[in-house]
mmCIF file of C-alpha atoms in Angstrom:
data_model
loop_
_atom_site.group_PDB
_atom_site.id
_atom_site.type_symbol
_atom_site.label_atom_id
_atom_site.label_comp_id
_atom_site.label_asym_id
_atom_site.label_seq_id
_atom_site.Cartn_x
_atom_site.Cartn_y
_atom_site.Cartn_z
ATOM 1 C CA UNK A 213 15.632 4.045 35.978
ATOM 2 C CA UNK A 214 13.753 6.332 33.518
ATOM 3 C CA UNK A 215 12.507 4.587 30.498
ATOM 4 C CA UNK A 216 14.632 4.928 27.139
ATOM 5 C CA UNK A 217 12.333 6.427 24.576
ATOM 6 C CA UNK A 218 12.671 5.341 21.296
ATOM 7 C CA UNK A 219 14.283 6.779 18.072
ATOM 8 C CA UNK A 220 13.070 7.028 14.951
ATOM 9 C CA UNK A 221 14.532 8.559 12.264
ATOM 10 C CA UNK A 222 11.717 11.818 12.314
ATOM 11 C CA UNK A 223 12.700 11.716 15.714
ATOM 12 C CA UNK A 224 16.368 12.520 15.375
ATOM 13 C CA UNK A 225 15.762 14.909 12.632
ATOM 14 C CA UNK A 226 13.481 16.900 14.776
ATOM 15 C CA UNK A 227 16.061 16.855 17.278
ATOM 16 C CA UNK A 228 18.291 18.380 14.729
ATOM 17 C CA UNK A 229 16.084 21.050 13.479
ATOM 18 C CA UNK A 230 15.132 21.553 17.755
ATOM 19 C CA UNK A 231 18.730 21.977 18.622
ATOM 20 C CA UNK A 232 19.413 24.761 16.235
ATOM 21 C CA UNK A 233 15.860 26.289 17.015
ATOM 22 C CA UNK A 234 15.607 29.078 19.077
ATOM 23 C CA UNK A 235 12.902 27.622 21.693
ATOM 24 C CA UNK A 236 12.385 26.881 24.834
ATOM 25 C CA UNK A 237 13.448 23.414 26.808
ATOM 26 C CA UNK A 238 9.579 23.038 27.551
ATOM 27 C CA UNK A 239 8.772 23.942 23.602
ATOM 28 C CA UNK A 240 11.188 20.933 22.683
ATOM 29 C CA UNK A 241 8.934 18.735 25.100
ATOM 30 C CA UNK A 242 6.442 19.619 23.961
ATOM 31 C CA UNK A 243 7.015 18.972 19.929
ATOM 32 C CA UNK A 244 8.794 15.859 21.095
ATOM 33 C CA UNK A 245 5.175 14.837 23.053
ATOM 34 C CA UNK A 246 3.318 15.467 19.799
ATOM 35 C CA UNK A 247 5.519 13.609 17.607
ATOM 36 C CA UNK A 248 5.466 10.419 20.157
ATOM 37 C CA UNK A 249 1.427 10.394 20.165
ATOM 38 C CA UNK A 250 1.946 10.467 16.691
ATOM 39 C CA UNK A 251 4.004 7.405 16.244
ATOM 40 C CA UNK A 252 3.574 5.023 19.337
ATOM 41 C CA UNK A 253 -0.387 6.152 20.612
ATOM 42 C CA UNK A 254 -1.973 5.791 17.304
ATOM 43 C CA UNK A 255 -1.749 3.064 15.229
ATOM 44 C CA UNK A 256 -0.888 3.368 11.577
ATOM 45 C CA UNK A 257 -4.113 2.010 10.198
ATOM 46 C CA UNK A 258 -3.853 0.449 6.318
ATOM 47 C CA UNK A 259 -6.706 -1.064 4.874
ATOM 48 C CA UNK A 260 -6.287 -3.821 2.179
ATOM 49 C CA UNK A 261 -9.086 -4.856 -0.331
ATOM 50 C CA UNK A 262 -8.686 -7.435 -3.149
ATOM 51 C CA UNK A 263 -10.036 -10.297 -4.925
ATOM 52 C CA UNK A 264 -9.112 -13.811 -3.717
ATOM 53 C CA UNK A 265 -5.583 -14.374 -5.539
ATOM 54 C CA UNK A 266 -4.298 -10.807 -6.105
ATOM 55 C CA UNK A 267 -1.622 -11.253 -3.658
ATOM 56 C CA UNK A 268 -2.849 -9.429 -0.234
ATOM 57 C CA UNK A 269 -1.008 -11.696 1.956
ATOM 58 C CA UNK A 270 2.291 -11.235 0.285
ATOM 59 C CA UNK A 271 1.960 -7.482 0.169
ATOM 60 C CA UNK A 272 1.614 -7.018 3.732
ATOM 61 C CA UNK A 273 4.643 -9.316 4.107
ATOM 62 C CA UNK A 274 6.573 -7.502 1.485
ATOM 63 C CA UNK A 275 5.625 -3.883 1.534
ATOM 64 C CA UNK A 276 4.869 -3.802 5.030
ATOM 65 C CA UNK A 277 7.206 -5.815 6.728
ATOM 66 C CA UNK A 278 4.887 -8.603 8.382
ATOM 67 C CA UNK A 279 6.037 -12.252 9.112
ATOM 68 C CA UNK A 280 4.527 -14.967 7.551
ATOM 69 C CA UNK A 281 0.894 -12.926 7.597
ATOM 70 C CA UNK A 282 -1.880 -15.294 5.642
ATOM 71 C CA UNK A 283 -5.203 -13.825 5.210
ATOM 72 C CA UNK A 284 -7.663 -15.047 7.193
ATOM 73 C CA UNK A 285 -10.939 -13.552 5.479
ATOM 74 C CA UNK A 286 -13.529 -16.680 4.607
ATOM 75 C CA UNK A 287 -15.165 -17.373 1.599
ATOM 76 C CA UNK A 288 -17.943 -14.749 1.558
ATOM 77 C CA UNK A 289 -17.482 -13.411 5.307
ATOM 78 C CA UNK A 290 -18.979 -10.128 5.814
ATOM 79 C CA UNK A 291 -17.151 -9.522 9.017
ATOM 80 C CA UNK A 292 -14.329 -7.060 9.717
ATOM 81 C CA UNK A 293 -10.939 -8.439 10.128
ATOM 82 C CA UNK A 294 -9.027 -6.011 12.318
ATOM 83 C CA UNK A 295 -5.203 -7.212 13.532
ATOM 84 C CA UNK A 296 -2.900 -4.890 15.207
ATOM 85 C CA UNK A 297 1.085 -6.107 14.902
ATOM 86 C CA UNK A 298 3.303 -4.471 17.673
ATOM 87 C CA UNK A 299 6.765 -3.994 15.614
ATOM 88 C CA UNK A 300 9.975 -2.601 16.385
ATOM 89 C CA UNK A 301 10.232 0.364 19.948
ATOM 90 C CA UNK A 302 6.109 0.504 20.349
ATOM 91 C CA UNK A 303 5.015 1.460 16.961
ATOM 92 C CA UNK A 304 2.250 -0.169 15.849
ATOM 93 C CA UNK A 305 0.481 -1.645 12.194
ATOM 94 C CA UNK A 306 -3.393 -1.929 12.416
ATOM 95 C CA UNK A 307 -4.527 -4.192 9.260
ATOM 96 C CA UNK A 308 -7.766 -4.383 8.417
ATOM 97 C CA UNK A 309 -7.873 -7.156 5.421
ATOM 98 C CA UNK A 310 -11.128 -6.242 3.468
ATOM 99 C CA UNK A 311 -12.888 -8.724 0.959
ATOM 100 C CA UNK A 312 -13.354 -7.459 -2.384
ATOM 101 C CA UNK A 313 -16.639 -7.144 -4.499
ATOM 102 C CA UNK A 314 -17.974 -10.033 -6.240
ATOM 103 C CA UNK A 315 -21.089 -9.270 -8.192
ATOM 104 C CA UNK A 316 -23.045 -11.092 -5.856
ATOM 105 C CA UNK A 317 -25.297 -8.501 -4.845
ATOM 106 C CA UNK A 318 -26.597 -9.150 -1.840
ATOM 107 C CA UNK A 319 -22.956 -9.209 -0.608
ATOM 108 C CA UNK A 320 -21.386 -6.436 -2.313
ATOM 109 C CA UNK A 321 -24.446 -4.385 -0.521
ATOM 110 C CA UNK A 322 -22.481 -6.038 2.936
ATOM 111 C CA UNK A 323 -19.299 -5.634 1.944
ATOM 112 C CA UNK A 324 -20.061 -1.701 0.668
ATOM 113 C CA UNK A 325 -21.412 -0.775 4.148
ATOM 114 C CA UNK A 326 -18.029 -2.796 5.600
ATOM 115 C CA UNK A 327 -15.668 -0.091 3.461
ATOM 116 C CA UNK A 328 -18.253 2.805 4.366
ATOM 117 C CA UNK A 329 -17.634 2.258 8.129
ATOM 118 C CA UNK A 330 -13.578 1.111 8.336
ATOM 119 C CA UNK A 331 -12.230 3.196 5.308
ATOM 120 C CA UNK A 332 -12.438 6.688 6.848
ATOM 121 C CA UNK A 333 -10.360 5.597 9.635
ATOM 122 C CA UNK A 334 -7.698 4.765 7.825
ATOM 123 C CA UNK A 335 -4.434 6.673 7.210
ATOM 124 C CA UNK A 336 -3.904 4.521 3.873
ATOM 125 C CA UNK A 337 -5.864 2.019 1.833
ATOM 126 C CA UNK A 338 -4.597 -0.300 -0.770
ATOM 127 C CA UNK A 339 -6.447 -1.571 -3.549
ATOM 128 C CA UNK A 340 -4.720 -4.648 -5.487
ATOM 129 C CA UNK A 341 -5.385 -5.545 -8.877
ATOM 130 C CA UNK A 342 -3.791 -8.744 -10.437
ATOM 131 C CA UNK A 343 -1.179 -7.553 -13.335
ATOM 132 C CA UNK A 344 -1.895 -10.473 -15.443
ATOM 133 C CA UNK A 345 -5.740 -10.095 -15.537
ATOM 134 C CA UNK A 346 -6.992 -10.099 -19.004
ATOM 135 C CA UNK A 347 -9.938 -7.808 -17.806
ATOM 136 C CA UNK A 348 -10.031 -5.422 -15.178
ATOM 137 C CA UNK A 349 -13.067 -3.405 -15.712
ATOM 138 C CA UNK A 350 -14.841 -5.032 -12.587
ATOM 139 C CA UNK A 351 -12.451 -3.084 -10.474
ATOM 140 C CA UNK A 352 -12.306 -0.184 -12.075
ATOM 141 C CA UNK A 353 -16.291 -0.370 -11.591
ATOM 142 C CA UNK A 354 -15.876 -1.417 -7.646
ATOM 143 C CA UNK A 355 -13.292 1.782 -7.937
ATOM 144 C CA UNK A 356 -15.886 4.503 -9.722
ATOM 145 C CA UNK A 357 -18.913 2.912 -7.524
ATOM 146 C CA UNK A 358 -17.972 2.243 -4.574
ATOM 147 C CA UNK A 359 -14.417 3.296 -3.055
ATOM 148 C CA UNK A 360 -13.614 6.318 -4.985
ATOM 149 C CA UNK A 361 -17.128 7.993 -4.024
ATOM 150 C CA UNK A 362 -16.036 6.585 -0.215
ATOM 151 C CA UNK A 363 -12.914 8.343 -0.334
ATOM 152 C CA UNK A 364 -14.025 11.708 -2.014
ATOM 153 C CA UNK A 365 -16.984 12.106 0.809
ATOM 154 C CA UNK A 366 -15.043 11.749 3.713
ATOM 155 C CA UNK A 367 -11.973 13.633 1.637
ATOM 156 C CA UNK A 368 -9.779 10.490 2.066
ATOM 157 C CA UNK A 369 -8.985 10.373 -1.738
ATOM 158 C CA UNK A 370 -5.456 11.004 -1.409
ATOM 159 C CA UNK A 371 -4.912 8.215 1.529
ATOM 160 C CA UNK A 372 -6.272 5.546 -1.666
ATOM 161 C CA UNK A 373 -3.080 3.724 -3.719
ATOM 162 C CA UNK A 374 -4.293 1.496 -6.295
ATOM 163 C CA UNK A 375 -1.398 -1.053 -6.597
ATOM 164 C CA UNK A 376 -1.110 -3.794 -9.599
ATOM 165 C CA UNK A 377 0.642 -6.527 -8.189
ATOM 166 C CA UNK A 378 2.360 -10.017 -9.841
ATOM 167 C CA UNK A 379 4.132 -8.244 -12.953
ATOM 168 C CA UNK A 380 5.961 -10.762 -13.412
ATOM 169 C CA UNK A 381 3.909 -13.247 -13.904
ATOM 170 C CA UNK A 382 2.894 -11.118 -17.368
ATOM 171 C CA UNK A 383 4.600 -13.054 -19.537
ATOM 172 C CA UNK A 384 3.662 -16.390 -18.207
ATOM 173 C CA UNK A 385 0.271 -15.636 -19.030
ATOM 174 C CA UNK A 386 1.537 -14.913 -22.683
ATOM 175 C CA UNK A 387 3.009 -18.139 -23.611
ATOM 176 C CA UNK A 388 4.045 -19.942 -20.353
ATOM 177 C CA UNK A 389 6.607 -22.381 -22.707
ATOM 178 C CA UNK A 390 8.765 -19.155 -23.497
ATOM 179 C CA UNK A 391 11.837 -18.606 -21.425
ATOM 180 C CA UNK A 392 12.406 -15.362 -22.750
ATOM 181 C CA UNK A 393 8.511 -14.486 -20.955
ATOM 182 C CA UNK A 394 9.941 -15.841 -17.809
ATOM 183 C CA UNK A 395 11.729 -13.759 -15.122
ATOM 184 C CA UNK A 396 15.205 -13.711 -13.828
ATOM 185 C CA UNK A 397 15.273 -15.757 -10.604
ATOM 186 C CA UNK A 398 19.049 -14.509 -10.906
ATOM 187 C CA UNK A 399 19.005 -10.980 -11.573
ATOM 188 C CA UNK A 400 15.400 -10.784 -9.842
ATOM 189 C CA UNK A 401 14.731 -8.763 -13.330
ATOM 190 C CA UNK A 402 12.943 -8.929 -16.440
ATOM 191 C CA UNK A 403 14.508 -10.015 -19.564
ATOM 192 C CA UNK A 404 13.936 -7.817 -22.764
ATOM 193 C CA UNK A 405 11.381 -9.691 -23.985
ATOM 194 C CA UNK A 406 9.593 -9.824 -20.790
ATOM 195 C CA UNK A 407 9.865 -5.970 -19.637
ATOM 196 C CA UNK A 408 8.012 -5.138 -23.694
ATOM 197 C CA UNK A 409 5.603 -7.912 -22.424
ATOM 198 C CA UNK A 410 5.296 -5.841 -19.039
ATOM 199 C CA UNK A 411 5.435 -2.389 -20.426
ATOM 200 C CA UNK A 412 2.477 -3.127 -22.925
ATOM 201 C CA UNK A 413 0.287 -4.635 -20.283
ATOM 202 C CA UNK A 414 0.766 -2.031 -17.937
ATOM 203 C CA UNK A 415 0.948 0.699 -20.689
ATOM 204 C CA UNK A 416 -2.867 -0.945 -21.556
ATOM 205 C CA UNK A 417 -3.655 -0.700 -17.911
ATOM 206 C CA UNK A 418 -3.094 2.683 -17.635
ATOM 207 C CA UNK A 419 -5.046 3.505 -20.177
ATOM 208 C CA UNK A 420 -7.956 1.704 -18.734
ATOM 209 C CA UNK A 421 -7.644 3.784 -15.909
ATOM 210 C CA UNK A 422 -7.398 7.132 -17.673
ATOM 211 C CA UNK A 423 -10.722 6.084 -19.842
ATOM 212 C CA UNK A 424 -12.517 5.245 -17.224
ATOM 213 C CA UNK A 425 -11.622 8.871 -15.295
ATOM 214 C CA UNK A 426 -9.798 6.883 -12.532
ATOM 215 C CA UNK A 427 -6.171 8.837 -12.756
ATOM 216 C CA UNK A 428 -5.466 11.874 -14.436
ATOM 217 C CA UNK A 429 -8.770 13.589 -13.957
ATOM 218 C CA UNK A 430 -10.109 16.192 -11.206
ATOM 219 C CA UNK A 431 -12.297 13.304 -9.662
ATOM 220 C CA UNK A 432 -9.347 10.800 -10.418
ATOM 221 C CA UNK A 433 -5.834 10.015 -8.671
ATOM 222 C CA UNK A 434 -2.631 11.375 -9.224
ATOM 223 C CA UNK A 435 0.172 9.389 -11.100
ATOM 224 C CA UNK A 436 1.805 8.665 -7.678
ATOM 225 C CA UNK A 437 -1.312 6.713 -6.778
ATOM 226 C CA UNK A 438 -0.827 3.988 -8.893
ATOM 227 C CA UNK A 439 1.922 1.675 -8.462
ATOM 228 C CA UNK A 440 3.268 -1.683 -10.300
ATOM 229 C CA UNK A 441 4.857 -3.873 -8.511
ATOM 230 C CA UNK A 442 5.632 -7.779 -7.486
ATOM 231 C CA UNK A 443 5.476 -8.480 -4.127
ATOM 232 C CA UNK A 444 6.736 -12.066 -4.214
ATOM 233 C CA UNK A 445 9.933 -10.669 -5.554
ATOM 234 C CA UNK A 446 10.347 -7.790 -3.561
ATOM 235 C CA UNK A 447 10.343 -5.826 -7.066
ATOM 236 C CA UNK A 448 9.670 -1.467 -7.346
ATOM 237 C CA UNK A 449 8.505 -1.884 -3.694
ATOM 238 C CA UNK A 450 10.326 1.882 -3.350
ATOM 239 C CA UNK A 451 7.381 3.467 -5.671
ATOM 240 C CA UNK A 452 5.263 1.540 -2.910
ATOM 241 C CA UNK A 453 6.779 2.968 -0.222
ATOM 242 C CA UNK A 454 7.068 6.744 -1.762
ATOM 243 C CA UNK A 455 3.236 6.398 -2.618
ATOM 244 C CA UNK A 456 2.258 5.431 1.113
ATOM 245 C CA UNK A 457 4.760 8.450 2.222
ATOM 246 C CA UNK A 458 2.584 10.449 0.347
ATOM 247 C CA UNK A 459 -0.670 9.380 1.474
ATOM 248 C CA UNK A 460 -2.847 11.426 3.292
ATOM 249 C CA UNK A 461 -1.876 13.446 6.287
ATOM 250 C CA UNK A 462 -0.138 10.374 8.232
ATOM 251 C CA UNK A 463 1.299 8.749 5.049
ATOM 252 C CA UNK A 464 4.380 9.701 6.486
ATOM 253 C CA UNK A 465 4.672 8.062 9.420
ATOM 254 C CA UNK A 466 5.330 4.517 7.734
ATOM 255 C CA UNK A 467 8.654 6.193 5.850
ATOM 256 C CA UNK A 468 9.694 7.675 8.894
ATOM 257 C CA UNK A 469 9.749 4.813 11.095
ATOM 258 C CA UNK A 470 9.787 1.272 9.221
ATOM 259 C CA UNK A 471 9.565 1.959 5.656
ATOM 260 C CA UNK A 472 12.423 3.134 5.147
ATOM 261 C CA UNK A 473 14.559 0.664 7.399
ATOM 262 C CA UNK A 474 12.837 -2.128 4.894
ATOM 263 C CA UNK A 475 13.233 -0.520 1.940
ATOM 264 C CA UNK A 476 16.890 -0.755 2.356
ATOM 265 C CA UNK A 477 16.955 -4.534 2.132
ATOM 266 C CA UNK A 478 15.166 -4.504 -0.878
ATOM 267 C CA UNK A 479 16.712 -5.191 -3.818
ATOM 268 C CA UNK A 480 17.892 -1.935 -5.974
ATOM 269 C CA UNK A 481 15.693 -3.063 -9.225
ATOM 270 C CA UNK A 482 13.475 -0.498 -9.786
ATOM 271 C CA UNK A 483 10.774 -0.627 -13.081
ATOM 272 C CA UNK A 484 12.072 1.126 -15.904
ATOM 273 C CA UNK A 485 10.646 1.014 -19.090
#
C-alpha cells in the first residue's frame, strides 16, 4: 500500500494554485518534491539564548508547541545543547537552547564562539529578555557585541526576534500588595492599571532599544522583530508567531505547518495599548 503523504496547510494551497496552473503532471511532482524536502527533510532549526530565569523553557512550550520541555543547560556549561522533537506527519523542531552571557569573561569568550558556530544554521533565533528587569543594558550590549555583528556577517539579521517575555509580571514588580498591578487569572488580561504599568515599561524598553541603534536603524531590526509577550499565559503569542513567519527565508515553514494549528488554541487577547 503506497504511503499517505502528509498535508499541511502550504501543501493544500499549492495544490490549489497547481490545479489551476497550466503545468505538467511531472511539474506538479516536482514542486510537490521541493516543498516536502522543505518541510519533512530539514529540520526547522530555532535557536534560544537567555539568562537563567527569562522564561526559555516556557517559550518553547508555549510558542512552539513542546510538552513539558525544561532546559537542561548547567550552570556555566559551554557545551551545545542540540534536541530534535519529531511532531505531528514527520516534521521536525531542532532546539538548540543556548546559555546567555554573563560577564564572566573567560566564558562569554566560550559561549561567543558557541553562537559563532550554531547561529548561522539556524532558520530563526530568539533572544529573551525578562519584561520586569529594571536594567537591560547588559543585553542590549550582548545584542550590539556579540549577536547582532553574528547575524549581519553571515546576513542572518532578519532570522533574529528579540522577544520580552513575563509582562505580566510588570506590575508585581511595582508594588506586589496592589491588586489592581496584578493580572486577570479570569480574563487572562490586564487590568487598567496594570496595561499603563505595562505600556510604560515596554514604552521605556523600546526606547532603550532605539538609543542604543538596536531597532529602527539601518544596522538595527525592524519593528516586527521585537515582540512582548507572556508565555506562561499564552498572552500576544500571534505577534510571536507572525514575527517567526517572517523570519528569514524558512520563517515560514513554522506558520505553515504548526504555528498556525497552535495559534488557534490560544487565547484571542492580543496587546493593545
Amino acid at each position: 500500500m503506497e504511503e499517505k503523504k502528509p498535508k499541511f496547510l502550504i501543501n493544500k494551497i499549492f495544490d490549489k494554485i497547481l490545479e489551476k496552473a497550466d503545468i505538467s503532471t511531472e511539474e506538479k511532482a516536482r514542486v510537490n518534491q521541493a516543498l516536502d524536502q522543505e518541510l519533512i527533510d530539514k529540520p526547522f532549526k530555532v535557536a534560544v539564548i537567555g539568562q537563567s530565569g527569562v522564561g526559555k523553557s516556557t517559550t518553547l512550550n508555549s510558542v512552539f508547541g513542546l510538552k513539558n520541555y525544561t532546559s537542561k543547560l548547567a550552570e556555566g556549561t559551554t557545551d551545545i545543547i542540540e534536541e530534535i522533537f519529531p511532531l505531528r506527519d514527520g516534521f521536525r523542531l531542532s532546539i538548540y537552547d543556548m546559555p546567555g552571557l554573563n560577564n564572566d569573561e573567560d566564558k562569554d569568550i566560550e559561549y561567543a564562539k558557541l553562537y559563532e558556530k550554531i547561529l548561522p544554521g539556524c532558520d530563526v533565533i530568539v533572544y529573551i529578555i525578562n519584561a520586569h528587569s529594571r536594567d537591560f543594558g547588559e543585553d542590549c550590549r550582548i545584542l550590539k557585541e556579540v549577536v547582532l555583528p553574528i547575524c549581519k556577517e553571515n546576513s542572518i539579521k532578519d532570522n533574529l526576534i528579540i522577544a520580552v517575555n513575563k509582562i505580566d509580571t510588570i506590575g508585581e514588580n511595582i508594588d506586589p500588595d496592589d491588586p489592581e498591578l496584578q493580572w486577570d487569572v479570569v480574563t487572562n488580561l490586564p487590568p487598567e492599571k496594570l496595561k499603563k504599568a505595562i505600556k510604560d515599561k515596554l514604552g521605556d524598553m523600546v526606547d532603550k532599544l532605539i538609543d542604543e541603534n538596536l531597532i529602527g536603524s539601518a544596522d538595527g531590526l525592524d519593528q516586527h522583530q521585537i515582540v512582548f509577550y507572556s508565555a506562561i499565559k499564552n498572552y500576544n503569542l500571534q505577534d510571536f508567531i507572525r514575527a517567526i513567519a517572517k523570519a528569514g527565508k524558512r520563517g515560514w515553514i513554522w506558520p505553515a505547518t504548526v504555528g498556525f494549528e497552535q495559534a488557534s488554541r490560544w487565547s484571542d487577547a492580543k496587546l493593545k495599548l
